[in-house]
PDB file of C-alpha atoms in Angstrom:
ATOM      1  CA  MET G 517      -0.033  -0.005  -0.113  1.00 83.00           C
ATOM      2  CA  LYS G 518       1.386   3.265  -1.386  1.00 87.00           C
ATOM      3  CA  PHE G 519      -0.163   5.009   2.078  1.00 88.00           C
ATOM      4  CA  VAL G 520       2.254   2.419   4.138  1.00 89.00           C
ATOM      5  CA  ASP G 521       5.462   2.512   2.346  1.00 91.00           C
ATOM      6  CA  GLN G 522       4.977   6.275   3.041  1.00 90.00           C
ATOM      7  CA  LEU G 523       4.811   6.404   6.674  1.00 88.00           C
ATOM      8  CA  TYR G 524       7.703   3.510   6.477  1.00 87.00           C
ATOM      9  CA  GLU G 525       9.758   6.284   5.039  1.00 91.00           C
ATOM     10  CA  LEU G 526       9.122   9.359   6.869  1.00 88.00           C
ATOM     11  CA  TYR G 527       9.321   7.576  10.698  1.00 85.00           C
ATOM     12  CA  LYS G 528      11.520   4.659   9.773  1.00 84.00           C
ATOM     13  CA  ASN G 529      14.710   6.499  11.692  1.00 86.00           C
ATOM     14  CA  GLN G 530      12.451   6.458  14.749  1.00 83.00           C
ATOM     15  CA  LEU G 531      10.524   2.885  14.529  1.00 79.00           C
ATOM     16  CA  THR G 532      12.781   0.459  16.345  1.00 81.00           C
ATOM     17  CA  GLY G 533      10.843  -2.515  15.834  1.00 77.00           C
ATOM     18  CA  ASP G 534       8.392  -2.282  18.611  1.00 81.00           C
ATOM     19  CA  GLU G 535       4.487  -2.729  17.965  1.00 84.00           C
ATOM     20  CA  GLU G 536       3.493  -0.724  19.912  1.00 87.00           C
ATOM     21  CA  ASP G 537       5.335   2.244  18.234  1.00 84.00           C
ATOM     22  CA  VAL G 538       3.562   1.038  15.052  1.00 87.00           C
ATOM     23  CA  VAL G 539       0.049   1.219  16.573  1.00 89.00           C
ATOM     24  CA  ILE G 540       0.895   4.414  18.356  1.00 89.00           C
ATOM     25  CA  ILE G 541       1.565   6.221  15.234  1.00 88.00           C
ATOM     26  CA  VAL G 542      -1.271   4.508  12.784  1.00 90.00           C
ATOM     27  CA  SER G 543      -3.757   5.513  15.709  1.00 93.00           C
ATOM     28  CA  GLY G 544      -2.229   9.100  15.754  1.00 92.00           C
ATOM     29  CA  ILE G 545      -2.309   9.298  11.705  1.00 92.00           C
ATOM     30  CA  LEU G 546      -5.677   7.733  11.429  1.00 94.00           C
ATOM     31  CA  SER G 547      -7.455   9.856  14.251  1.00 96.00           C
ATOM     32  CA  GLU G 548      -6.447  13.102  12.096  1.00 97.00           C
ATOM     33  CA  LEU G 549      -8.448  11.918   8.854  1.00 96.00           C
ATOM     34  CA  ASN G 550     -11.595  12.653   8.518  1.00 97.00           C
ATOM     35  CA  ARG G 551     -14.046   9.663   6.441  1.00 97.00           C
ATOM     36  CA  ASP G 552     -13.185  10.861   2.934  1.00 97.00           C
ATOM     37  CA  GLU G 553      -9.432  10.924   3.656  1.00 96.00           C
ATOM     38  CA  LEU G 554     -10.425   7.208   4.970  1.00 96.00           C
ATOM     39  CA  LEU G 555     -12.062   5.964   1.909  1.00 96.00           C
ATOM     40  CA  ALA G 556      -9.847   7.651  -0.645  1.00 95.00           C
ATOM     41  CA  LEU G 557      -7.110   5.118   1.375  1.00 94.00           C
ATOM     42  CA  VAL G 558      -9.529   2.567   0.440  1.00 95.00           C
ATOM     43  CA  LYS G 559     -10.172   3.431  -2.973  1.00 95.00           C
ATOM     44  CA  ASP G 560      -6.429   3.193  -4.025  1.00 94.00           C
ATOM     45  CA  MET G 561      -5.700   0.007  -2.503  1.00 94.00           C
ATOM     46  CA  THR G 562      -5.754  -2.969  -5.105  1.00 95.00           C
ATOM     47  CA  HIS G 563      -7.942  -5.700  -4.933  1.00 96.00           C
ATOM     48  CA  ASP G 564      -5.502  -8.150  -2.451  1.00 96.00           C
ATOM     49  CA  GLU G 565      -5.195  -5.233   0.159  1.00 95.00           C
ATOM     50  CA  LEU G 566      -8.711  -4.277   0.386  1.00 96.00           C
ATOM     51  CA  TYR G 567      -9.283  -8.463   0.648  1.00 97.00           C
ATOM     52  CA  GLN G 568      -6.391  -8.596   3.380  1.00 96.00           C
ATOM     53  CA  MET G 569      -7.645  -5.202   5.404  1.00 95.00           C
ATOM     54  CA  ILE G 570     -11.052  -6.744   5.352  1.00 96.00           C
ATOM     55  CA  GLY G 571     -10.053  -9.930   6.141  1.00 96.00           C
ATOM     56  CA  THR G 572      -7.859  -8.966   9.124  1.00 94.00           C
ATOM     57  CA  TYR G 573     -10.949  -6.950  10.773  1.00 94.00           C
ATOM     58  CA  MET G 574     -13.131  -9.937  10.078  1.00 96.00           C
ATOM     59  CA  VAL G 575     -10.760 -12.104  11.887  1.00 93.00           C
ATOM     60  CA  ASP G 576     -10.267  -9.680  14.940  1.00 92.00           C
ATOM     61  CA  LYS G 577     -14.012  -9.065  15.392  1.00 94.00           C
ATOM     62  CA  LEU G 578     -14.781 -12.789  14.867  1.00 92.00           C
ATOM     63  CA  ARG G 579     -12.098 -13.639  17.542  1.00 89.00           C
ATOM     64  CA  VAL G 580     -13.296 -10.558  19.954  1.00 89.00           C
ATOM     65  CA  LYS G 581     -17.040 -11.816  19.567  1.00 89.00           C
ATOM     66  CA  LEU G 582     -16.321 -15.410  20.538  1.00 88.00           C
ATOM     67  CA  ILE G 583     -14.071 -14.679  23.454  1.00 86.00           C
ATOM     68  CA  GLU G 584     -16.735 -12.107  24.625  1.00 86.00           C
ATOM     69  CA  LYS G 585     -19.508 -14.788  24.273  1.00 85.00           C
ATOM     70  CA  GLY G 586     -17.332 -17.821  25.159  1.00 80.00           C
ATOM     71  CA  ALA G 587     -18.504 -19.675  22.146  1.00 71.00           C
ATOM     72  CA  GLY G 588     -16.335 -22.693  21.881  1.00 63.00           C
ATOM     73  CA  LEU G 589     -15.559 -22.964  26.025  1.00 57.00           C
ATOM     74  CA  PRO G 590     -17.458 -26.382  27.271  1.00 56.00           C
ATOM     75  CA  ASP G 591     -20.534 -25.113  29.885  1.00 58.00           C
ATOM     76  CA  TRP G 592     -18.787 -27.615  32.596  1.00 53.00           C
ATOM     77  CA  PRO G 593     -16.086 -26.886  35.497  1.00 59.00           C
ATOM     78  CA  ALA G 594     -12.144 -26.831  34.233  1.00 54.00           C
ATOM     79  CA  PRO G 595     -10.697 -30.523  35.163  1.00 53.00           C
ATOM     80  CA  SER G 596      -8.435 -30.567  38.423  1.00 54.00           C
ATOM     81  CA  ASP G 597      -4.744 -31.429  38.343  1.00 53.00           C
ATOM     82  CA  ARG G 598      -5.563 -34.304  40.570  1.00 50.00           C
ATOM     83  CA  ILE G 599      -5.654 -37.576  39.302  1.00 51.00           C
ATOM     84  CA  HIS G 600      -8.416 -39.802  41.089  1.00 44.00           C
TER      85      HIS G 600
END
């Protein structure tokens, strides 16, 4: 994505490889963009970039929903460490 390439060039000397740094930078930049500017970024994406972005978003949201709802977790208590 061209925008990510530009961000990297702008901040490459400040990035330490720490994911928290990346989250702070991206969050700060996105918070300054209005809806039309965000949609312009999406419009410039290739099909594969759009697919990856939406796929990542959906996986994350579904994972959160599963955790919130406790889906897939048994209703019975966890087994104890003792052997009978």
